């Protein structure tokens, strides 16, 4: 299969970033694409961000260990880990360029999956929570959303944490929590001051999944994101935690959560979509040249040519946007509104590009042995998960109307 | 001891090569180029010898245009210590490359030169052998196993009838076959370190070598396309076609 070979050169990225991308592309081509059929055929893959768990769901330990070793040997494991915690110290620009390559296939490549708020860990928390997550021994999930608090978590959150002796007691229900059942540590937001709420009244707690006050509803919530559910309802029923389980400051939990969303759930949606879009385009070009109707390849039909051109336009524009916002983040700019823009554009254009690719493929496009419908479901989902498109527009408008 | 590893910049093995419309060669404009896969195996073998404490320095050398420095960077990112770029825009033939390599060997005095057995662009399979002849060194070609001992190297070679092991007195020439090892991926830290590793720039004139081609390419053509097959109606028809038309029975 043709693999977009010159995408990074086209942007005149620095030599080292091009070399990183080349390593990533080779791993995708030689290690991940050969696993793709088995992955897509499996009824055990789940939507989620924790690649190692998802790999374990589908493949035996041999494959998982080989890929994990490869990830650690090449340093890719620490791609997104800051330098002071043993990471590669790569710029956001390098990270987005590399991650695009890995999103060329739905087969996940194992990376250290550290939500960046976990770097607020201090003192004994570093050994207890942060380091095991960096090394991959433990995984986390982020519990913010509730049955009645999605787009307006700060205003609507009902989960409460109340002072009790030298600790806290948490009560409430979280919903749509990705990968909760597979996580060892739940990062949960709870209201500690109902007067202040998002302005200093919400606190982030680190809760052990085996805490007797935690109950995860079995079976999870079934969605169209994969054969295996990955989103769960989590109940906190008189869940007792200690002061040392507060992440950051008491009352600092809301802004911390928003910080995580800025990079993880917004800017990184750029490469997440770009890899899928590029693959969809590459597949569509190949297919259009091969598929013959009424005596001519469909590539000769203008209706198909326009679709190919439209997908390519979306890719080029999104890539330019993503790279430029990443570079601005590297320069220290506050890119919260711009990251919202990347999130909005990548998920909406991404889904529409894959949608066109499916149409070009006809019935074949719906076959589950191709990655297209899975790409579509993931990108369509991402217009809701991590903040809806509407909320992203609100964030963008807020910056425009400020001052 | 030092190991010298020549690396060639070639059309990436994943690219479908197209012949230029005027038949003067293959299309290289906007085509992805990378290190010759046999040379990657050579770099890997040299690095393993260094990691095993049997070699002290791995020097990568490339003869080619300015962009061949990218190929050297790849070798440095895999772990080679430094690079030598012999810059020329002329298409070099194996003898010219072997003469340049001889010049480098005279200067650097390595104990071992590990080359790919051939480059995947012209498939010449000559440079290693010519270099051995020019230097008067022993050669172990098509290596599938290399055991470095004190003052000698045992090379297991893939030959038509099976495997042959030859023992060469150092200094020596080894050329790599496909099954010698599986080259590593460059790591991110090594890619960053490679930026600081030196690449010396030289020219063929540095070594007094005239690289003007001695051979003339008359024409480059695509291999003939495969002809469509036919469907047979019965076993009897199949047998008769194999007998009378294909002549294989």
XYZ file of C-alpha atoms in Angstrom:
652
model
C 0.000 0.000 0.000
C 1.241 3.464 -0.828
C 2.271 5.405 2.237
C 2.391 9.187 2.053
C 6.094 9.638 1.786
C 6.730 13.299 1.366
C 4.195 14.967 3.638
C 6.747 16.229 6.133
C 9.214 17.472 3.522
C 6.474 19.535 2.019
C 6.435 21.677 5.173
C 10.195 22.068 5.358
C 10.228 20.728 8.874
C 13.652 20.603 10.531
C 15.793 17.615 9.507
C 15.545 15.877 12.861
C 11.735 16.000 12.848
C 11.759 14.537 9.343
C 14.003 11.739 10.575
C 11.704 11.066 13.551
C 8.786 10.862 11.130
C 10.690 8.469 8.912
C 11.279 6.111 11.844
C 7.576 6.351 12.712
C 6.533 5.636 9.127
C 8.778 2.605 8.933
C 7.378 1.218 12.156
C 3.846 1.769 10.877
C 4.663 0.091 7.563
C 6.743 -2.811 8.867
C 5.194 -3.487 12.285
C 1.649 -2.127 12.519
C 0.093 -2.435 9.054
C 0.792 -6.200 8.956
C -1.315 -6.497 12.145
C -4.194 -4.420 10.830
C -6.386 -7.199 9.422
C -6.257 -9.168 12.650
C -6.985 -6.020 14.633
C -10.004 -5.052 12.559
C -11.350 -8.613 12.582
C -11.120 -8.845 16.346
C -14.201 -8.311 18.467
C -12.025 -7.192 21.349
C -10.754 -3.808 20.299
C -12.148 -0.807 22.057
C -12.113 2.894 21.496
C -9.729 4.546 23.877
C -6.486 6.327 24.338
C -4.504 3.699 26.204
C -2.789 1.857 23.433
C -1.165 -0.860 25.499
C -4.492 -2.012 26.942
C -6.090 -2.041 23.552
C -3.215 -4.050 22.074
C -3.516 -6.545 24.920
C -7.213 -6.911 24.203
C -6.491 -8.088 20.670
C -3.022 -9.599 20.480
C -1.068 -12.028 22.604
C 1.679 -10.906 24.968
C 4.301 -11.628 22.311
C 3.076 -8.866 20.029
C 2.435 -6.457 22.886
C 5.884 -7.041 24.383
C 7.615 -6.703 21.025
C 5.932 -3.396 20.273
C 6.432 -2.108 23.818
C 10.139 -2.991 23.692
C 10.435 -1.344 20.292
C 8.702 1.762 21.612
C 11.069 1.960 24.579
C 14.206 1.208 22.532
C 13.443 3.906 20.014
C 12.519 6.421 22.693
C 9.053 6.816 21.199
C 7.588 5.562 24.459
C 8.525 8.881 26.083
C 7.501 10.978 23.086
C 5.065 13.094 25.076
C 6.866 12.944 28.440
C 8.626 16.165 29.532
C 12.414 16.102 29.651
C 12.584 16.488 33.448
C 10.704 13.204 33.801
C 12.993 11.320 31.450
C 11.178 12.213 28.241
C 12.537 13.042 24.855
C 12.084 16.779 25.329
C 10.531 17.123 21.898
C 8.678 20.194 20.707
C 4.907 20.057 20.158
C 5.659 20.438 16.458
C 7.765 17.270 16.521
C 5.113 15.454 18.538
C 2.232 16.285 16.221
C 4.289 15.403 13.136
C 5.271 12.029 14.601
C 1.816 11.211 15.956
C 0.281 11.823 12.543
C 2.303 8.899 11.198
C 1.027 6.537 13.891
C -2.568 7.496 13.177
C -2.256 6.057 9.677
C -3.602 2.774 11.046
C -6.068 1.983 13.826
C -3.565 -0.522 15.236
C -2.303 1.276 18.335
C 1.389 1.772 19.062
C 2.221 1.770 22.757
C 3.298 5.120 24.202
C 3.598 6.289 27.787
C 0.112 7.601 28.234
C 0.380 10.299 30.850
C -2.392 12.882 31.074
C -0.376 16.046 31.546
C -2.186 17.056 34.745
C -0.503 14.108 36.425
C 2.700 16.134 36.290
C 1.148 18.219 39.106
C 2.026 15.260 41.337
C 4.270 16.295 44.200
C 6.151 14.619 47.060
C 5.240 10.951 47.573
C 2.617 11.168 44.781
C 5.418 11.081 42.233
C 6.499 7.579 43.267
C 2.974 6.372 43.935
C 1.147 7.660 40.867
C 3.269 9.471 38.298
C 6.239 7.151 37.809
C 4.188 3.932 37.442
C 2.068 5.685 34.806
C 5.128 6.888 32.876
C 6.610 3.380 32.903
C 3.315 1.839 31.827
C 2.758 -0.265 34.962
C -0.375 1.695 35.812
C -3.021 3.485 33.801
C -5.322 6.342 34.584
C -8.683 7.655 33.533
C -10.132 11.130 33.808
C -13.543 11.447 35.459
C -15.138 14.834 34.883
C -18.378 14.263 32.969
C -21.581 13.383 34.810
C -25.061 12.332 33.667
C -26.149 15.980 33.908
C -22.801 17.718 33.479
C -21.188 17.404 30.057
C -20.554 20.652 28.238
C -20.884 22.690 31.451
C -18.955 20.616 33.970
C -18.040 23.555 36.197
C -21.556 24.814 36.589
C -23.402 21.505 36.735
C -21.075 19.140 38.591
C -22.840 17.359 41.451
C -20.127 15.049 42.738
C -19.132 16.379 46.154
C -16.074 15.894 48.311
C -16.577 16.809 51.969
C -13.899 17.283 54.627
C -13.771 14.478 57.130
C -10.986 14.322 59.709
C -7.659 14.185 57.915
C -9.229 13.359 54.565
C -12.220 13.673 52.292
C -15.382 11.716 51.495
C -16.480 11.703 47.839
C -20.050 11.027 46.721
C -21.465 11.212 43.216
C -21.700 9.562 39.804
C -19.481 10.073 36.751
C -20.516 8.946 33.280
C -18.920 8.350 29.864
C -15.591 7.718 31.552
C -13.297 6.226 28.924
C -11.355 3.124 29.913
C -12.424 3.351 33.585
C -12.596 -0.432 33.976
C -9.033 -0.851 32.741
C -7.554 1.936 34.856
C -5.692 1.658 38.129
C -6.020 5.306 39.063
C -9.089 7.500 38.629
C -8.482 11.237 38.413
C -11.801 12.561 39.603
C -13.065 16.104 39.908
C -15.412 16.862 42.819
C -16.964 20.018 44.186
C -15.278 21.025 47.438
C -16.814 24.518 47.661
C -20.315 24.809 46.154
C -20.191 28.606 46.341
C -17.043 28.948 44.271
C -17.486 25.904 41.988
C -15.235 26.342 38.891
C -13.671 29.454 40.407
C -11.746 27.649 43.103
C -14.373 25.226 44.388
C -13.523 22.089 42.407
C -10.707 19.758 43.432
C -8.933 16.930 41.632
C -8.452 13.697 43.570
C -6.378 10.650 42.718
C -8.446 7.615 43.642
C -7.278 4.032 43.621
C -9.605 1.979 41.478
C -9.762 -0.636 44.249
C -10.956 1.880 46.824
C -14.043 0.222 48.396
C -16.030 3.413 47.754
C -15.566 3.109 43.962
C -18.063 1.114 41.931
C -17.726 0.818 38.169
C -20.881 -0.411 36.448
C -20.107 -3.690 34.775
C -20.297 -4.037 31.039
C -19.833 -0.358 30.430
C -21.809 1.638 27.906
C -22.033 0.092 24.440
C -21.421 2.565 21.619
C -20.553 2.335 17.942
C -16.884 3.011 18.721
C -15.888 -0.617 18.957
C -17.092 -4.125 19.648
C -15.872 -3.824 23.230
C -17.254 -1.049 25.438
C -14.706 1.434 26.675
C -16.866 4.014 28.429
C -18.222 3.473 31.876
C -20.427 4.785 34.659
C -18.446 5.222 37.868
C -20.125 5.637 41.256
C -18.431 7.137 44.288
C -20.229 5.975 47.394
C -18.724 7.388 50.601
C -15.355 7.027 48.924
C -12.713 8.031 51.481
C -9.448 9.530 50.344
C -6.641 11.241 52.205
C -5.239 14.745 51.924
C -2.208 13.306 50.157
C -4.516 12.145 47.343
C -5.401 15.705 46.359
C -3.707 16.522 43.053
C -2.362 20.074 43.114
C -4.190 22.560 45.360
C -7.599 22.146 46.981
C -9.908 24.152 44.705
C -7.441 24.039 41.797
C -8.975 21.033 40.080
C -11.060 22.740 37.439
C -8.400 24.888 35.792
C -6.120 21.863 35.926
C -8.654 19.800 33.999
C -9.026 22.516 31.383
C -5.253 22.580 30.959
C -5.247 18.892 30.182
C -8.035 19.318 27.669
C -6.178 22.092 25.849
C -3.316 19.890 24.735
C -4.533 16.318 24.957
C -8.057 16.541 23.764
C -7.709 19.491 21.433
C -4.336 20.102 19.818
C -3.512 16.398 19.537
C -6.754 15.822 17.658
C -4.899 17.385 14.733
C -2.464 14.499 14.150
C -5.163 12.064 15.293
C -7.308 13.147 12.342
C -4.503 13.811 9.847
C -3.158 10.262 9.854
C -6.630 8.854 9.293
C -7.382 11.374 6.541
C -4.092 10.717 4.736
C -4.681 6.969 4.853
C -8.227 7.439 3.582
C -6.938 9.562 0.715
C -4.131 7.136 -0.172
C -6.609 4.259 -0.201
C -9.089 6.273 -2.258
C -6.507 7.203 -4.900
C -5.483 3.553 -5.261
C -9.067 2.388 -5.402
C -10.135 5.030 -7.912
C -7.379 3.941 -10.302
C -8.344 0.263 -10.035
C -12.106 0.334 -9.900
C -13.647 0.234 -13.366
C -17.248 1.181 -14.155
C -18.743 1.467 -17.633
C -15.376 0.643 -19.129
C -13.252 3.288 -17.407
C -11.521 3.604 -14.041
C -13.612 5.779 -11.721
C -10.502 8.011 -11.337
C -11.377 9.358 -14.776
C -14.789 10.541 -13.527
C -14.924 14.138 -12.453
C -17.293 13.329 -9.582
C -14.560 11.153 -8.063
C -11.738 13.585 -8.908
C -13.533 16.331 -7.010
C -13.885 14.137 -3.948
C -10.169 13.294 -4.031
C -9.283 16.962 -4.421
C -11.594 17.946 -1.555
C -10.018 15.424 0.818
C -6.563 16.612 -0.168
C -7.538 20.248 0.421
C -8.835 19.405 3.905
C -5.629 17.552 4.738
C -3.316 20.315 3.548
C -5.266 23.037 5.329
C -5.582 21.084 8.568
C -1.907 20.142 8.533
C -0.842 23.750 8.051
C -3.148 24.823 10.890
C -2.004 22.064 13.244
C 1.685 22.712 12.617
C 1.300 26.435 13.083
C -0.609 26.106 16.376
C 1.949 23.562 17.595
C 4.767 25.965 16.735
C 2.968 28.769 18.570
C 2.561 26.536 21.621
C 6.306 25.823 21.425
C 6.956 29.558 21.391
C 5.098 29.830 24.684
C 1.895 31.409 23.394
C -1.435 30.779 25.059
C -3.089 28.684 22.362
C -6.254 27.593 24.158
C -8.565 29.131 21.577
C -6.372 27.951 18.700
C -6.316 24.414 20.109
C -10.117 24.563 20.158
C -9.941 25.511 16.497
C -7.699 22.538 15.721
C -10.059 20.226 17.607
C -13.094 21.522 15.765
C -11.542 21.468 12.303
C -9.753 18.139 12.659
C -12.821 16.262 13.827
C -15.317 17.881 11.439
C -13.118 17.903 8.334
C -11.647 14.560 9.321
C -15.050 12.901 9.476
C -16.197 14.510 6.232
C -13.019 13.427 4.445
C -13.362 9.835 5.584
C -17.050 9.995 4.711
C -16.104 10.905 1.126
C -13.488 8.157 1.067
C -16.175 5.643 2.035
C -18.373 6.974 -0.768
C -15.545 6.622 -3.300
C -15.116 2.994 -2.222
C -18.832 2.239 -2.566
C -19.971 -0.926 -0.800
C -16.329 -1.848 -0.227
C -16.019 1.280 1.904
C -18.435 -0.230 4.404
C -16.475 -3.462 4.761
C -15.156 -3.824 8.288
C -11.921 -5.272 6.972
C -11.022 -1.772 5.785
C -10.254 0.815 8.465
C -12.531 3.469 6.910
C -15.711 3.061 8.950
C -13.712 2.799 12.147
C -11.883 6.036 11.256
C -15.244 7.652 10.573
C -16.758 6.536 13.868
C -13.696 7.748 15.808
C -13.700 11.153 14.137
C -17.448 11.565 14.366
C -17.214 10.665 18.051
C -14.483 13.255 18.530
C -16.967 15.974 17.548
C -18.604 15.218 20.913
C -15.973 13.647 23.170
C -13.586 16.062 24.883
C -15.908 19.036 24.295
C -18.454 19.307 21.510
C -17.888 21.275 18.317
C -20.350 23.824 19.688
C -18.290 24.300 22.849
C -15.139 24.741 20.743
C -16.908 27.503 18.821
C -17.873 29.149 22.100
C -14.226 29.092 23.192
C -13.111 30.582 19.885
C -15.769 33.295 20.032
C -14.906 34.067 23.650
C -11.396 35.024 22.578
C -12.732 37.157 19.717
C -15.099 39.069 21.985
C -12.709 39.536 24.870
C -11.717 43.095 25.839
C 39.686 -1.177 16.044
C 37.878 0.888 13.493
C 35.161 -0.332 11.158
C 34.398 1.497 7.937
C 30.880 1.148 6.511
C 30.092 2.579 3.072
C 26.414 3.506 2.636
C 24.668 4.332 -0.619
C 21.690 6.585 -1.208
C 19.225 4.721 -3.418
C 15.562 4.851 -4.405
C 13.568 3.613 -1.410
C 12.769 -0.078 -1.736
C 9.080 0.661 -1.322
C 8.932 2.979 -4.337
C 7.674 1.623 -7.616
C 10.489 2.591 -9.967
C 9.508 4.262 -13.233
C 11.625 4.519 -16.350
C 12.131 8.044 -17.703
C 10.108 8.713 -20.822
C 13.284 9.236 -22.908
C 14.732 5.895 -21.749
C 17.930 7.450 -20.321
C 17.402 6.030 -16.860
C 14.872 5.830 -14.029
C 12.904 8.751 -12.680
C 14.583 10.232 -9.598
C 12.819 13.596 -9.376
C 10.540 13.778 -6.289
C 11.203 10.126 -5.527
C 11.769 9.019 -1.961
C 15.390 8.015 -1.404
C 16.857 6.104 1.523
C 19.797 3.979 2.565
C 20.441 0.833 0.559
C 18.920 -1.963 2.720
C 22.055 -4.146 2.503
C 24.065 -1.176 3.795
C 21.696 -0.856 6.759
C 22.579 -4.455 7.572
C 26.261 -3.511 7.309
C 25.803 -0.564 9.700
C 23.890 -2.778 12.122
C 26.624 -5.422 12.091
C 29.315 -2.831 12.749
C 27.295 -1.364 15.624
C 26.789 -4.792 17.181
C 30.539 -5.395 17.043
C 31.093 -2.055 18.729
C 28.459 -2.740 21.388
C 30.090 -6.115 22.054
C 33.317 -4.256 22.814
C 35.074 -5.672 19.752
C 35.297 -2.400 17.841
C 35.973 1.116 19.033
C 34.718 3.299 16.213
C 32.250 2.992 13.348
C 32.775 5.373 10.445
C 30.104 5.691 7.757
C 31.071 6.913 4.304
C 28.929 7.796 1.333
C 29.894 8.704 -2.219
C 27.246 10.763 -3.943
C 25.473 14.124 -4.221
C 25.034 16.578 -1.334
C 21.801 14.810 -0.327
C 23.809 11.674 0.456
C 24.531 13.449 3.745
C 20.939 12.469 4.713
C 21.920 8.843 4.251
C 24.959 9.425 6.444
C 22.704 11.051 9.065
C 20.632 7.874 9.076
C 23.761 5.836 9.761
C 24.784 8.284 12.498
C 21.294 8.128 14.000
C 21.555 4.344 14.105
C 24.750 4.810 16.111
C 27.762 5.303 13.795
C 30.314 7.693 15.293
C 31.113 9.954 12.369
C 30.624 10.318 8.658
C 32.607 11.069 5.527
C 30.778 12.447 2.507
C 32.625 12.217 -0.795
C 30.647 14.666 -2.845
C 30.125 14.138 -6.550
C 27.182 14.694 -8.862
C 28.510 12.161 -11.361
C 26.867 8.739 -11.379
C 29.687 6.678 -9.944
C 30.509 3.188 -11.102
C 31.661 0.463 -8.680
C 35.342 0.763 -9.648
C 35.352 4.509 -9.010
C 33.697 3.988 -5.620
C 36.157 1.202 -4.771
C 39.096 3.495 -5.646
C 37.692 6.279 -3.454
C 37.140 3.793 -0.619
C 40.718 2.628 -0.998
C 41.813 6.233 -0.513
C 39.727 6.476 2.653
C 41.045 3.154 3.944
C 44.627 4.362 3.403
C 43.814 7.426 5.491
C 41.637 5.897 8.220
C 43.313 2.505 8.478
C 40.252 0.479 9.567
C 40.644 -3.236 10.318
C 37.338 -4.113 8.785
C 35.250 -2.680 5.964
C 31.649 -3.960 5.970
C 29.685 -3.248 2.793
C 26.279 -4.243 1.529
C 26.674 -7.079 -0.980
C 25.010 -4.936 -3.615
C 22.911 -1.799 -4.015
C 19.261 -2.273 -4.889
C 19.397 0.331 -7.677
C 21.996 -1.103 -10.073
C 22.450 -4.537 -8.389
C 26.136 -4.451 -9.435
C 27.525 -6.533 -6.567
C 31.095 -5.424 -7.347
C 32.292 -2.677 -5.008
C 33.286 -4.904 -2.081
C 35.158 -7.345 -4.275
C 36.946 -4.580 -6.207
C 37.961 -2.863 -2.980
C 39.400 -6.137 -1.660
C 41.409 -6.527 -4.860
C 42.691 -2.930 -4.804
C 43.772 -3.292 -1.167
C 45.030 -6.842 -1.515
C 42.857 -7.844 1.483
C 40.872 -11.013 2.071
C 37.155 -10.887 1.362
C 34.132 -12.673 2.815
C 31.132 -11.872 0.658
C 27.394 -12.617 1.181
C 27.890 -12.937 4.928
C 25.103 -14.446 7.002
C 27.236 -14.591 10.139
C 30.325 -12.675 11.217
C 32.507 -13.795 14.141
C 35.290 -11.418 14.989
C 38.275 -13.007 16.657
C 41.678 -11.635 17.542
C 43.444 -10.804 14.303
C 40.894 -12.609 12.157
C 37.247 -12.815 11.248
C 35.186 -15.926 10.477
C 32.538 -15.229 7.872
C 29.695 -17.642 7.150
C 28.685 -17.166 3.514
C 25.490 -18.035 1.734
C 26.499 -19.955 -1.370
C 24.491 -21.956 -3.880
C 24.987 -25.306 -2.162
C 24.496 -24.092 1.411
C 26.791 -22.346 3.854
C 30.530 -21.910 3.668
C 32.680 -20.503 6.434
C 35.869 -18.674 5.575
C 38.439 -17.314 7.974
C 40.024 -14.031 6.966
C 43.104 -12.418 8.422
C 42.470 -8.822 9.389
C 42.282 -6.308 7.869
C 39.503 -7.667 5.686
C 36.426 -6.934 3.609
C 32.984 -8.311 4.465
C 29.835 -7.878 2.384
C 26.445 -8.501 3.946
C 23.579 -10.722 2.869
C 19.951 -10.313 3.872
C 19.935 -12.759 6.756
C 22.949 -11.406 8.657
C 20.820 -9.351 11.048
C 17.726 -7.193 11.343
C 18.763 -3.546 11.385
C 17.475 -1.453 14.260
C 15.250 1.578 13.995
C 17.014 4.815 14.821
C 15.981 6.046 18.258
C 14.802 9.583 18.964
C 17.698 10.334 21.346
C 20.196 9.020 18.788
C 18.644 11.093 16.015
C 19.187 14.156 18.200
C 22.727 13.120 19.102
C 23.491 12.505 15.424
C 23.043 16.204 14.725
C 26.227 16.869 16.684
C 28.263 14.102 15.067
C 30.739 15.332 12.458
C 30.512 14.681 8.726
C 33.737 15.422 6.829
C 33.242 16.617 3.289
C 35.619 15.386 0.625
C 35.625 15.081 -3.146
C 36.887 12.327 -5.458
C 39.828 14.629 -6.255
C 40.875 14.400 -2.584
C 41.768 10.799 -3.356
C 42.956 11.449 -6.912
C 40.135 9.435 -8.430
C 38.627 10.201 -11.834
C 34.987 9.222 -11.524
C 34.049 9.772 -15.177
C 31.903 6.792 -16.247
C 33.650 4.095 -18.271
C 30.369 2.509 -19.246
C 27.672 3.998 -21.428
C 24.009 3.254 -20.731
C 22.395 2.803 -24.133
C 18.813 2.362 -23.082
C 16.670 1.761 -20.026
C 13.370 -0.040 -20.553
C 10.535 -1.376 -18.419
C 10.346 -5.142 -18.153
C 7.719 -6.551 -20.494
C 4.270 -6.595 -18.930
C 2.774 -9.925 -17.928
C 0.419 -11.293 -20.554
C -3.119 -12.293 -19.625
C -3.643 -15.988 -18.930
C -6.319 -18.258 -20.369
C -9.007 -20.311 -18.666
C -9.030 -23.999 -19.423
C -12.215 -26.050 -19.513
C -10.872 -29.387 -18.351
C -7.889 -31.215 -16.940
C -7.295 -32.799 -20.333
C -7.058 -29.363 -21.923
C -4.700 -28.189 -19.167
C -2.407 -31.169 -19.684
C -2.380 -30.722 -23.436
C -1.536 -27.020 -23.100
C 1.259 -27.757 -20.639
C 2.577 -30.371 -23.044
C 2.176 -28.706 -26.404
C 2.237 -24.955 -25.679
C 4.251 -24.521 -22.492
C 6.442 -27.536 -23.178
C 6.874 -28.251 -19.472
C 5.506 -31.797 -19.482
